[in-house]
């Protein structure tokens, strides 16, 4: 395996934060701080901020993503947004299967698969989230849980389509809690995921796919986590809401 062959991606998940004015201000503060980044930089904003973010990042090295999309192209799904509308505003990425959607909005491995399918069909790059609960880690079943999540989520996804998928390993016990997985725990899980991709697809696909760690990554711990062979980037929640903190993580991924 050769980490240097893979694209490092640092993506911010703003969750349900930032008005349009705040989104514009945050991006304007961020752009000069990350302009020389040697990794991909993405901000995943609330739907209503997408257009503002696309305009504010125009001509820069920062890309924009959404935090979910529906599986249907349109129709009677009150309150939902299809992948085509995300694409239409100029966003290029979409987070699918975040643990908060699984926990609060009834997301299942099957609906994660359907949303992934819809996003790929629309030409979006998917940041596909997986990760175990605290009790599942304590029971020693991280690999079973993450393995099932990914096998189901990737059902019907071809090796060619896999090039438009980034996997984000996010242990649920580390998200928004301030508790970070140790660099060794992150590496162990990301290595397991890479081996699974080799089994499901091929050694080449496994070598090429970007696997992020997410869960309380911040300016202080990013360098150690990102130094691991199988950790190719980060999905960042809280620390993506402050430009200097997010930029410090981007800098850690750029060395
Ligand atoms: C996330 O929302 O994907 C996340 C990792 O959040 P935090 O960095 O705040 O733990």
XYZ file of N, CA and C and ligand atoms in Angstrom:
775
model
N 0.850 -1.200 0.000
C 0.000 0.000 0.000
C 0.889 1.255 0.000
N 0.470 2.248 -0.721
C 1.268 3.458 -0.798
C 0.379 4.683 -0.602
N 0.450 5.212 0.612
C -0.433 6.320 0.977
C -0.259 7.532 0.050
N 0.966 7.757 -0.398
C 1.208 8.957 -1.197
C 0.463 8.936 -2.529
N -0.013 7.750 -2.925
C -0.761 7.676 -4.194
C -2.212 8.121 -4.031
N -2.653 8.243 -2.782
C -4.073 8.545 -2.567
C -4.302 10.033 -2.323
N -5.517 10.472 -2.693
C -5.865 11.873 -2.469
C -6.284 12.071 -1.014
N -5.612 12.972 -0.320
C -6.047 13.318 1.034
C -7.208 14.295 0.921
N -8.245 14.054 1.693
C -9.428 14.925 1.640
C -9.806 15.343 3.064
N -9.840 16.651 3.282
C -10.318 17.180 4.558
C -11.673 17.833 4.287
N -12.705 17.297 4.905
C -14.060 17.796 4.662
C -14.666 18.286 5.972
N -15.276 19.448 5.918
C -15.969 19.975 7.088
C -17.446 19.629 7.013
N -17.985 19.155 8.113
C -19.423 18.895 8.210
C -19.995 19.947 9.157
N -20.618 20.952 8.564
C -21.110 22.069 9.386
C -22.358 21.684 10.173
N -22.937 20.548 9.864
C -24.186 20.119 10.510
C -25.245 21.231 10.374
N -26.063 21.465 11.406
C -27.152 22.445 11.282
C -26.696 23.792 11.847
N -25.628 24.316 11.241
C -25.033 25.566 11.717
C -24.749 26.496 10.543
N -24.777 27.788 10.824
C -24.401 28.880 9.920
C -25.559 29.336 9.017
N -25.933 30.585 9.226
C -26.856 31.253 8.302
C -26.091 31.513 7.009
N -26.797 32.011 5.998
C -26.090 32.291 4.744
C -25.019 33.366 4.947
N -25.334 34.384 5.717
C -24.342 35.449 5.958
C -23.137 34.875 6.710
N -23.409 34.008 7.682
C -22.300 33.409 8.446
C -21.481 32.457 7.573
N -22.174 31.760 6.676
C -21.469 30.831 5.778
C -20.500 31.603 4.880
N -20.986 32.714 4.345
C -20.146 33.536 3.458
C -18.927 34.049 4.235
N -19.172 34.525 5.446
C -18.074 35.072 6.252
C -17.055 33.989 6.595
N -17.539 32.802 6.957
C -16.615 31.714 7.320
C -15.766 31.315 6.109
N -16.402 31.216 4.954
C -15.645 30.823 3.755
C -14.638 31.910 3.376
N -15.060 33.156 3.491
C -14.114 34.244 3.150
C -12.912 34.257 4.092
N -13.143 33.864 5.331
C -12.015 33.793 6.276
C -11.138 32.573 5.967
N -11.792 31.506 5.519
C -11.073 30.240 5.292
C -10.192 30.264 4.038
N -10.715 30.848 2.963
C -10.035 30.726 1.659
C -8.547 31.108 1.688
N -8.182 32.269 2.229
C -6.750 32.594 2.207
C -5.921 31.654 3.080
N -6.544 31.072 4.088
C -5.795 30.190 5.007
C -5.487 28.836 4.380
N -6.292 28.423 3.386
C -6.110 27.075 2.817
C -5.722 27.120 1.332
N -5.411 28.302 0.837
C -5.212 28.429 -0.620
C -4.033 27.588 -1.125
N -3.056 27.294 -0.267
C -1.915 26.504 -0.722
C -2.006 25.048 -0.273
N -3.197 24.611 0.090
C -3.360 23.245 0.612
C -2.903 22.211 -0.408
N -2.228 21.197 0.109
C -1.810 20.089 -0.747
C -2.739 18.892 -0.494
N -4.013 19.182 -0.342
C -5.023 18.141 -0.175
C -6.337 18.744 -0.669
N -7.340 17.903 -0.847
C -8.644 18.435 -1.234
C -9.339 18.992 0.005
N -10.017 20.109 -0.175
C -10.716 20.752 0.940
C -12.190 20.904 0.544
N -13.071 20.443 1.417
C -14.506 20.448 1.116
C -15.252 21.009 2.325
N -16.281 21.817 2.056
C -17.172 22.227 3.155
C -18.580 21.714 2.843
N -19.134 20.956 3.783
C -20.484 20.395 3.607
C -21.431 21.215 4.465
N -22.277 21.953 3.798
C -23.095 22.966 4.475
C -24.559 22.527 4.539
N -25.362 23.210 5.340
C -26.819 22.997 5.251
C -27.289 23.289 3.829
N -28.391 22.666 3.431
C -28.891 22.853 2.059
C -29.022 24.332 1.685
N -29.592 25.117 2.623
C -29.880 26.515 2.287
C -28.622 27.358 2.126
N -27.483 26.838 2.566
C -26.217 27.568 2.395
C -25.479 27.149 1.129
N -25.960 26.122 0.442
C -25.157 25.555 -0.648
C -24.829 26.591 -1.718
N -25.850 27.311 -2.160
C -25.612 28.246 -3.260
C -24.642 29.352 -2.826
N -24.836 29.833 -1.610
C -23.933 30.855 -1.064
C -22.502 30.324 -1.033
N -22.364 29.074 -0.586
C -21.028 28.482 -0.469
C -20.394 28.266 -1.847
N -21.212 27.829 -2.809
C -20.684 27.634 -4.168
C -20.201 28.974 -4.735
N -20.977 30.022 -4.530
C -20.560 31.336 -5.039
C -19.310 31.840 -4.315
N -19.278 31.654 -3.015
C -18.151 32.176 -2.224
C -16.852 31.416 -2.512
N -16.954 30.155 -2.924
C -15.741 29.362 -3.185
C -15.352 29.377 -4.666
N -16.155 30.028 -5.490
C -15.907 30.025 -6.941
C -14.467 30.458 -7.250
N -13.794 29.677 -8.077
C -12.423 30.014 -8.476
C -11.380 29.653 -7.432
N -11.803 29.036 -6.336
C -10.850 28.670 -5.276
C -10.619 27.159 -5.284
N -9.786 26.702 -4.370
C -9.513 25.259 -4.251
C -10.453 24.569 -3.261
N -11.469 25.270 -2.789
C -12.405 24.681 -1.820
C -13.684 24.245 -2.547
N -14.082 23.005 -2.314
C -15.288 22.455 -2.937
C -16.421 22.416 -1.919
N -17.631 22.240 -2.445
C -18.818 22.307 -1.584
C -19.598 21.005 -1.648
N -20.146 20.612 -0.505
C -20.969 19.407 -0.456
C -22.206 19.611 0.408
N -23.182 18.703 0.226
C -24.369 18.676 1.081
C -24.166 17.601 2.154
N -25.134 17.492 3.047
C -24.990 16.554 4.175
C -25.902 15.338 4.074
N -26.673 15.269 2.979
C -27.608 14.166 2.765
C -28.248 14.380 1.409
N -28.844 13.356 0.848
C -29.732 13.544 -0.303
C -30.753 12.420 -0.281
N -31.888 12.665 -0.920
C -32.899 11.612 -0.995
C -32.560 10.638 -2.115
N -33.163 9.446 -2.067
C -32.837 8.433 -3.085
C -33.651 8.581 -4.367
N -34.810 9.259 -4.248
C -35.662 9.379 -5.444
C -35.274 10.626 -6.226
N -35.521 10.627 -7.529
C -35.202 11.819 -8.325
C -36.171 12.968 -8.069
N -37.324 12.678 -7.508
C -38.308 13.714 -7.223
C -39.595 13.045 -6.772
N -40.613 13.849 -6.445
C -41.902 13.240 -6.112
C -42.389 13.604 -4.735
N -43.310 12.775 -4.220
C -44.017 13.088 -2.979
C -43.194 12.677 -1.759
N -42.156 13.447 -1.469
C -41.291 13.187 -0.305
C -41.097 14.514 0.427
N -42.125 14.944 1.099
C -42.147 16.268 1.727
C -40.918 16.496 2.600
N -40.263 17.605 2.358
C -39.115 17.989 3.178
C -37.791 17.445 2.703
N -37.799 16.660 1.653
C -36.550 16.034 1.193
C -35.949 16.773 -0.012
N -34.700 16.460 -0.311
C -33.966 17.107 -1.410
C -33.286 16.015 -2.249
N -33.531 15.979 -3.567
C -32.870 14.969 -4.390
C -31.449 15.379 -4.791
N -30.674 14.397 -5.209
C -29.283 14.652 -5.605
C -29.207 15.653 -6.759
N -30.189 15.598 -7.659
C -30.130 16.493 -8.834
C -30.158 17.966 -8.423
N -30.885 18.294 -7.347
C -30.956 19.706 -6.922
C -29.639 20.137 -6.276
N -28.978 19.197 -5.634
C -27.669 19.496 -5.033
C -26.666 19.772 -6.149
N -26.731 18.923 -7.151
C -25.848 19.070 -8.312
C -26.136 20.400 -9.016
N -27.418 20.728 -9.151
C -27.809 21.922 -9.905
C -27.223 23.208 -9.310
N -27.092 23.264 -7.982
C -26.539 24.498 -7.399
C -25.018 24.537 -7.482
N -24.414 23.440 -7.937
C -22.964 23.454 -8.135
C -22.176 22.753 -7.046
N -22.874 22.095 -6.119
C -22.151 21.307 -5.115
C -21.652 20.022 -5.776
N -20.541 19.489 -5.271
C -19.932 18.315 -5.911
C -19.884 17.092 -4.992
N -20.098 17.298 -3.714
C -19.974 16.215 -2.739
C -21.278 16.064 -1.962
N -21.476 14.897 -1.379
C -22.585 14.732 -0.446
C -22.200 13.686 0.613
N -22.450 14.032 1.865
C -22.249 13.071 2.958
C -23.469 12.156 2.981
N -23.238 10.859 3.073
C -24.357 9.914 3.169
C -24.120 8.993 4.380
N -25.190 8.760 5.135
C -25.122 7.774 6.219
C -24.451 8.265 7.483
N -24.435 9.594 7.691
C -23.833 10.106 8.929
C -24.560 9.501 10.134
N -23.839 9.282 11.205
C -24.443 8.605 12.370
C -25.595 9.407 12.958
N -25.546 10.740 12.819
C -26.670 11.528 13.351
C -27.940 11.271 12.546
N -27.799 10.994 11.265
C -28.975 10.644 10.454
C -29.463 9.230 10.828
N -28.531 8.349 11.132
C -28.935 6.996 11.557
C -29.638 7.071 12.908
N -29.096 7.913 13.808
C -29.606 7.980 15.177
C -30.944 8.716 15.267
N -31.076 9.848 14.558
C -32.256 10.699 14.752
C -33.288 10.613 13.636
N -32.904 10.109 12.466
C -33.808 10.185 11.313
C -34.062 8.835 10.652
N -33.837 7.769 11.393
C -34.222 6.446 10.903
C -33.426 5.936 9.718
N -32.238 6.486 9.520
C -31.405 6.007 8.398
C -30.977 4.564 8.655
N -31.080 3.734 7.633
C -30.648 2.334 7.758
C -29.569 2.057 6.714
N -28.930 0.905 6.821
C -27.914 0.559 5.816
C -28.550 0.523 4.424
N -29.803 0.086 4.360
C -30.490 -0.019 3.060
C -30.757 1.368 2.463
N -31.219 2.308 3.300
C -31.474 3.651 2.734
C -30.149 4.355 2.418
N -29.117 4.028 3.170
C -27.787 4.575 2.841
C -27.378 4.093 1.450
N -27.647 2.832 1.173
C -27.341 2.280 -0.156
C -28.143 3.001 -1.245
N -29.427 3.215 -0.984
C -30.263 3.868 -2.001
C -29.833 5.312 -2.236
N -29.485 6.010 -1.159
C -29.040 7.404 -1.314
C -27.698 7.450 -2.045
N -26.827 6.499 -1.718
C -25.517 6.442 -2.382
C -25.701 6.258 -3.882
N -26.587 5.331 -4.219
C -26.890 5.045 -5.638
C -27.339 6.321 -6.346
N -28.287 7.025 -5.706
C -28.844 8.230 -6.331
C -27.768 9.297 -6.513
N -26.920 9.462 -5.518
C -25.866 10.481 -5.601
C -24.868 10.138 -6.705
N -24.485 8.874 -6.786
C -23.537 8.458 -7.832
C -24.149 8.664 -9.212
N -25.410 8.312 -9.348
C -26.079 8.468 -10.648
C -26.102 9.931 -11.083
N -26.082 10.824 -10.119
C -26.123 12.256 -10.428
C -24.718 12.830 -10.618
N -23.693 11.993 -10.391
C -22.322 12.462 -10.595
C -21.720 13.168 -9.392
N -22.337 13.002 -8.220
C -21.770 13.584 -6.998
C -20.735 12.632 -6.407
N -19.765 13.173 -5.697
C -18.832 12.339 -4.929
C -19.438 12.120 -3.544
N -19.497 10.865 -3.150
C -20.149 10.495 -1.886
C -19.108 10.352 -0.771
N -19.373 11.000 0.343
C -18.596 10.739 1.567
C -19.459 9.799 2.392
N -19.109 8.525 2.345
C -19.954 7.466 2.900
C -19.504 7.156 4.332
N -20.403 7.411 5.281
C -20.025 7.273 6.700
C -20.345 5.881 7.249
N -19.468 5.415 8.096
C -19.695 4.160 8.813
C -19.050 4.303 10.187
N -19.437 3.430 11.103
C -18.813 3.492 12.423
C -19.678 2.807 13.462
N -19.017 2.325 14.493
C -19.707 1.544 15.517
C -20.076 2.397 16.736
N -21.091 1.933 17.470
C -21.485 2.552 18.729
C -20.496 2.144 19.821
N -20.543 2.855 20.949
C -19.623 2.539 22.050
C -19.805 1.100 22.528
N -21.080 0.679 22.700
C -21.287 -0.682 23.224
C -20.817 -1.741 22.219
N -20.888 -1.402 20.942
C -20.414 -2.345 19.926
C -18.886 -2.453 19.978
N -18.217 -1.338 20.206
C -16.750 -1.404 20.364
C -16.411 -2.219 21.611
N -17.163 -1.957 22.681
C -16.858 -2.673 23.937
C -17.104 -4.174 23.800
N -18.065 -4.524 22.951
C -18.329 -5.961 22.713
C -17.340 -6.575 21.723
N -16.475 -5.748 21.164
C -15.463 -6.263 20.229
C -16.014 -6.588 18.853
N -17.117 -5.883 18.466
C -17.720 -6.214 17.168
C -17.630 -5.044 16.160
N -16.614 -4.195 16.329
C -16.439 -3.075 15.385
C -16.389 -3.591 13.942
N -15.592 -4.632 13.715
C -15.409 -5.095 12.329
C -16.712 -5.634 11.740
N -17.482 -6.365 12.551
C -18.762 -6.901 12.059
C -19.713 -5.754 11.700
N -19.788 -4.757 12.590
C -20.728 -3.648 12.380
C -20.333 -2.835 11.146
N -19.081 -2.422 11.106
C -18.612 -1.586 9.986
C -18.642 -2.392 8.681
N -18.283 -3.665 8.783
C -18.303 -4.527 7.596
C -19.700 -4.627 7.007
N -20.698 -4.825 7.872
C -22.074 -4.924 7.371
C -22.538 -3.587 6.794
N -22.254 -2.501 7.503
C -22.674 -1.184 6.999
C -22.137 -0.958 5.581
N -20.873 -1.276 5.394
C -20.260 -0.986 4.091
C -20.705 -1.968 3.013
N -20.827 -3.247 3.385
C -21.273 -4.225 2.365
C -22.642 -3.840 1.834
N -23.544 -3.453 2.732
C -24.894 -3.090 2.290
C -24.851 -1.754 1.527
N -24.130 -0.782 2.067
C -24.089 0.550 1.431
C -23.529 0.488 0.020
N -22.596 -0.429 -0.193
C -21.918 -0.498 -1.502
C -22.565 -1.509 -2.451
N -23.691 -2.069 -2.036
C -24.382 -3.026 -2.907
C -24.708 -2.399 -4.256
N -24.314 -3.055 -5.331
C -24.614 -2.543 -6.675
C -23.691 -1.426 -7.139
N -22.706 -1.060 -6.321
C -21.745 -0.019 -6.723
C -20.573 -0.695 -7.426
N -20.306 -0.279 -8.645
C -19.237 -0.922 -9.428
C -17.862 -0.398 -9.015
N -16.825 -1.085 -9.452
C -15.454 -0.631 -9.131
C -15.191 0.744 -9.752
N -15.744 0.982 -10.929
C -15.588 2.294 -11.566
C -16.271 3.378 -10.721
N -17.473 3.059 -10.240
C -18.217 4.043 -9.432
C -17.543 4.286 -8.077
N -16.836 3.272 -7.599
C -16.158 3.407 -6.299
C -15.151 4.565 -6.315
N -14.689 4.941 -7.503
C -13.739 6.068 -7.606
C -14.384 7.372 -7.141
N -15.724 7.397 -7.105
C -16.420 8.602 -6.640
C -16.926 8.440 -5.208
N -16.313 7.524 -4.485
C -16.694 7.341 -3.079
C -15.476 7.521 -2.183
N -15.700 8.291 -1.127
C -14.737 8.423 -0.034
C -15.406 7.751 1.152
N -14.683 6.946 1.877
C -15.280 6.336 3.074
C -14.817 7.115 4.300
N -15.771 7.465 5.155
C -15.429 8.147 6.408
C -15.694 7.187 7.561
N -14.623 6.748 8.213
C -14.794 5.919 9.418
C -14.995 6.856 10.598
N -16.184 6.785 11.197
C -16.514 7.675 12.303
C -17.084 6.869 13.467
N -16.237 6.481 14.421
C -16.781 5.786 15.589
C -17.767 6.708 16.301
N -18.987 6.228 16.505
C -20.052 7.118 16.986
C -19.701 7.700 18.356
N -18.973 6.934 19.153
C -18.604 7.386 20.492
C -17.605 8.553 20.459
N -17.066 8.845 19.299
C -16.081 9.935 19.199
C -16.648 11.176 18.522
N -17.908 11.100 18.050
C -18.452 12.227 17.289
C -19.075 13.253 18.220
N -18.514 14.452 18.190
C -19.055 15.561 18.966
C -18.891 15.383 20.464
N -18.085 14.416 20.869
C -17.950 14.120 22.296
C -16.662 14.673 22.888
N -15.740 15.055 22.012
C -14.423 15.464 22.500
C -13.524 14.264 22.756
N -14.088 13.057 22.676
C -13.283 11.837 22.831
C -12.829 11.409 21.436
N -11.542 11.378 21.211
C -11.040 10.986 19.896
C -10.570 9.537 19.967
N -10.772 8.793 18.897
C -10.138 7.477 18.836
C -8.628 7.706 18.857
N -7.892 6.798 19.432
C -6.441 6.955 19.360
C -6.031 6.763 17.899
N -4.847 7.246 17.583
C -4.372 7.097 16.204
C -4.305 5.611 15.843
N -3.965 4.775 16.805
C -3.888 3.334 16.517
C -5.273 2.740 16.278
N -6.264 3.190 17.047
C -7.641 2.696 16.818
C -8.147 3.146 15.443
N -7.862 4.396 15.080
C -8.287 4.902 13.763
C -7.599 4.104 12.662
N -6.316 3.874 12.836
C -5.551 3.135 11.823
C -6.069 1.691 11.689
N -6.361 1.072 12.807
C -6.829 -0.320 12.773
C -8.145 -0.422 11.995
N -9.065 0.518 12.276
C -10.365 0.470 11.596
C -10.217 0.810 10.115
N -9.415 1.823 9.806
C -9.251 2.214 8.393
C -8.538 1.105 7.610
N -7.597 0.430 8.251
C -6.913 -0.697 7.583
C -7.900 -1.835 7.348
N -8.779 -2.069 8.323
C -9.804 -3.105 8.149
C -10.693 -2.759 6.948
N -11.082 -1.492 6.860
C -11.953 -1.068 5.750
C -11.230 -1.238 4.412
N -9.960 -0.890 4.381
C -9.214 -1.034 3.122
C -9.132 -2.512 2.715
N -8.916 -3.374 3.696
C -8.851 -4.819 3.392
C -10.213 -5.311 2.891
N -11.274 -4.767 3.467
C -12.622 -5.155 3.023
C -12.850 -4.730 1.568
N -12.396 -3.535 1.224
C -12.542 -3.057 -0.161
C -11.745 -3.971 -1.106
N -10.592 -4.416 -0.643
C -9.795 -5.344 -1.479
C -10.578 -6.624 -1.729
N -11.269 -7.109 -0.682
C -12.054 -8.353 -0.827
C -13.264 -8.128 -1.729
N -13.954 -6.995 -1.526
C -15.188 -6.750 -2.281
C -14.911 -6.343 -3.728
N -13.751 -5.683 -3.949
C -13.432 -5.174 -5.284
C -12.089 -5.745 -5.736
N -11.004 -5.022 -5.472
C -9.677 -5.480 -5.911
C -8.615 -4.768 -5.092
N -7.386 -5.273 -5.192
C -6.269 -4.633 -4.487
C -6.070 -3.214 -5.001
N -6.275 -2.998 -6.296
C -6.084 -1.654 -6.881
C -7.129 -0.689 -6.318
N -8.370 -1.168 -6.236
C -9.442 -0.312 -5.701
C -9.143 0.047 -4.245
N -8.656 -0.930 -3.489
C -8.358 -0.701 -2.069
C -7.229 0.304 -1.915
N -6.236 0.189 -2.800
C -5.094 1.102 -2.716
C -5.500 2.535 -3.074
N -6.479 2.651 -3.957
C -6.833 3.979 -4.468
C -7.840 4.720 -3.597
N -8.658 3.993 -2.832
C -9.785 4.673 -2.169
C -9.307 5.526 -0.980
N -9.923 6.697 -0.869
C -9.611 7.591 0.248
C -10.482 7.198 1.445
N -9.835 6.983 2.581
C -10.557 6.642 3.810
C -10.236 7.711 4.862
N -11.287 8.385 5.290
C -11.112 9.439 6.295
C -11.398 8.897 7.693
N -10.825 9.567 8.670
C -11.253 9.357 10.059
C -12.087 10.569 10.463
N -13.141 10.350 11.221
C -13.922 11.452 11.776
C -14.311 11.145 13.203
N -14.290 12.162 14.045
C -14.657 12.000 15.457
C -13.734 12.844 16.302
N -14.187 14.086 16.579
C -13.422 15.007 17.425
C -11.993 15.227 16.923
N -11.810 15.194 15.595
C -10.491 15.565 15.072
C -10.357 17.078 15.213
N -9.187 17.515 15.640
C -9.001 18.954 15.832
C -7.569 19.350 15.496
N -7.293 20.639 15.670
C -5.979 21.160 15.285
C -4.854 20.452 16.032
N -5.147 19.989 17.262
C -4.082 19.381 18.077
C -3.809 17.921 17.723
N -4.877 17.166 17.439
C -4.664 15.719 17.240
C -4.584 15.307 15.767
N -4.838 16.262 14.852
C -4.934 15.894 13.430
C -3.635 15.296 12.896
N -2.517 15.900 13.235
C -1.251 15.456 12.632
C -0.981 13.988 12.962
N -1.238 13.607 14.220
C -0.951 12.215 14.592
C -1.905 11.253 13.871
N -3.194 11.615 13.842
C -4.163 10.735 13.169
C -3.815 10.612 11.680
N -3.486 11.756 11.063
C -3.252 11.765 9.610
C -1.905 11.150 9.227
N -1.057 10.928 10.227
C 0.250 10.314 9.920
C 0.110 8.809 9.680
N -1.039 8.253 10.030
C -1.220 6.803 9.909
C -1.393 6.396 8.448
N -0.836 5.252 8.122
C -0.790 4.772 6.736
C -2.168 4.726 6.058
N -3.171 4.316 6.812
C -4.484 4.118 6.182
C -5.485 5.246 6.440
N -5.038 6.307 7.098
C -5.927 7.450 7.367
C -5.596 8.548 6.347
N -6.506 8.721 5.382
C -6.197 9.596 4.245
C -6.836 10.969 4.344
N -7.410 11.272 5.468
C -8.056 12.577 5.588
C -8.990 12.573 6.773
N -9.814 13.593 6.836
C -10.713 13.688 7.982
C -12.055 14.272 7.613
N -13.079 13.820 8.323
C -14.394 14.457 8.267
C -14.533 15.177 9.607
N -14.677 16.485 9.537
C -14.511 17.322 10.716
C -15.822 18.027 11.036
N -16.339 17.842 12.227
C -17.561 18.531 12.628
C -17.230 19.846 13.316
N -17.197 19.822 14.629
C -17.037 21.042 15.427
C -15.897 21.942 14.973
N -14.755 21.350 14.706
C -13.573 22.164 14.359
C -13.655 22.767 12.959
N -14.683 22.382 12.177
C -14.798 22.994 10.844
C -15.558 24.313 10.902
N -16.080 24.661 12.081
C -16.886 25.879 12.199
C -16.034 27.105 12.502
N -14.743 26.880 12.743
C -13.832 28.007 12.971
C -12.713 27.910 11.952
N -12.570 28.954 11.130
C -11.623 28.899 10.013
C -10.193 28.552 10.452
N -9.640 29.162 11.499
C -8.250 28.839 11.858
C -8.093 27.370 12.293
N -9.093 26.826 12.989
C -9.014 25.426 13.438
C -9.066 24.477 12.238
N -10.004 24.758 11.342
C -10.142 23.902 10.161
C -8.887 24.010 9.295
N -8.377 25.227 9.146
C -7.171 25.437 8.329
C -5.973 24.704 8.929
N -5.914 24.613 10.252
C -4.787 23.905 10.878
C -4.849 22.419 10.550
N -6.059 21.870 10.449
C -6.209 20.451 10.073
C -5.816 20.270 8.609
N -6.249 21.200 7.773
C -5.857 21.147 6.351
C -4.326 21.203 6.248
N -3.707 22.046 7.043
C -2.234 22.158 7.009
C -1.598 20.841 7.443
N -2.186 20.185 8.434
C -1.636 18.913 8.921
C -1.731 17.839 7.847
N -2.746 17.946 6.970
C -2.911 16.955 5.890
C -2.072 17.295 4.678
N -1.452 18.456 4.691
C -0.738 18.937 3.501
C 0.762 18.703 3.580
N 1.237 18.116 4.673
C 2.707 17.936 4.797
C 3.151 16.664 4.061
C -18.901 14.681 12.234
O -19.930 15.317 12.402
O -18.783 13.980 11.221
C -17.837 14.781 13.228
C -16.768 14.049 13.097
O -18.053 15.666 14.251
P -16.953 16.135 15.355
O -15.682 16.456 14.603
O -17.557 17.337 16.000
O -16.759 14.980 16.288
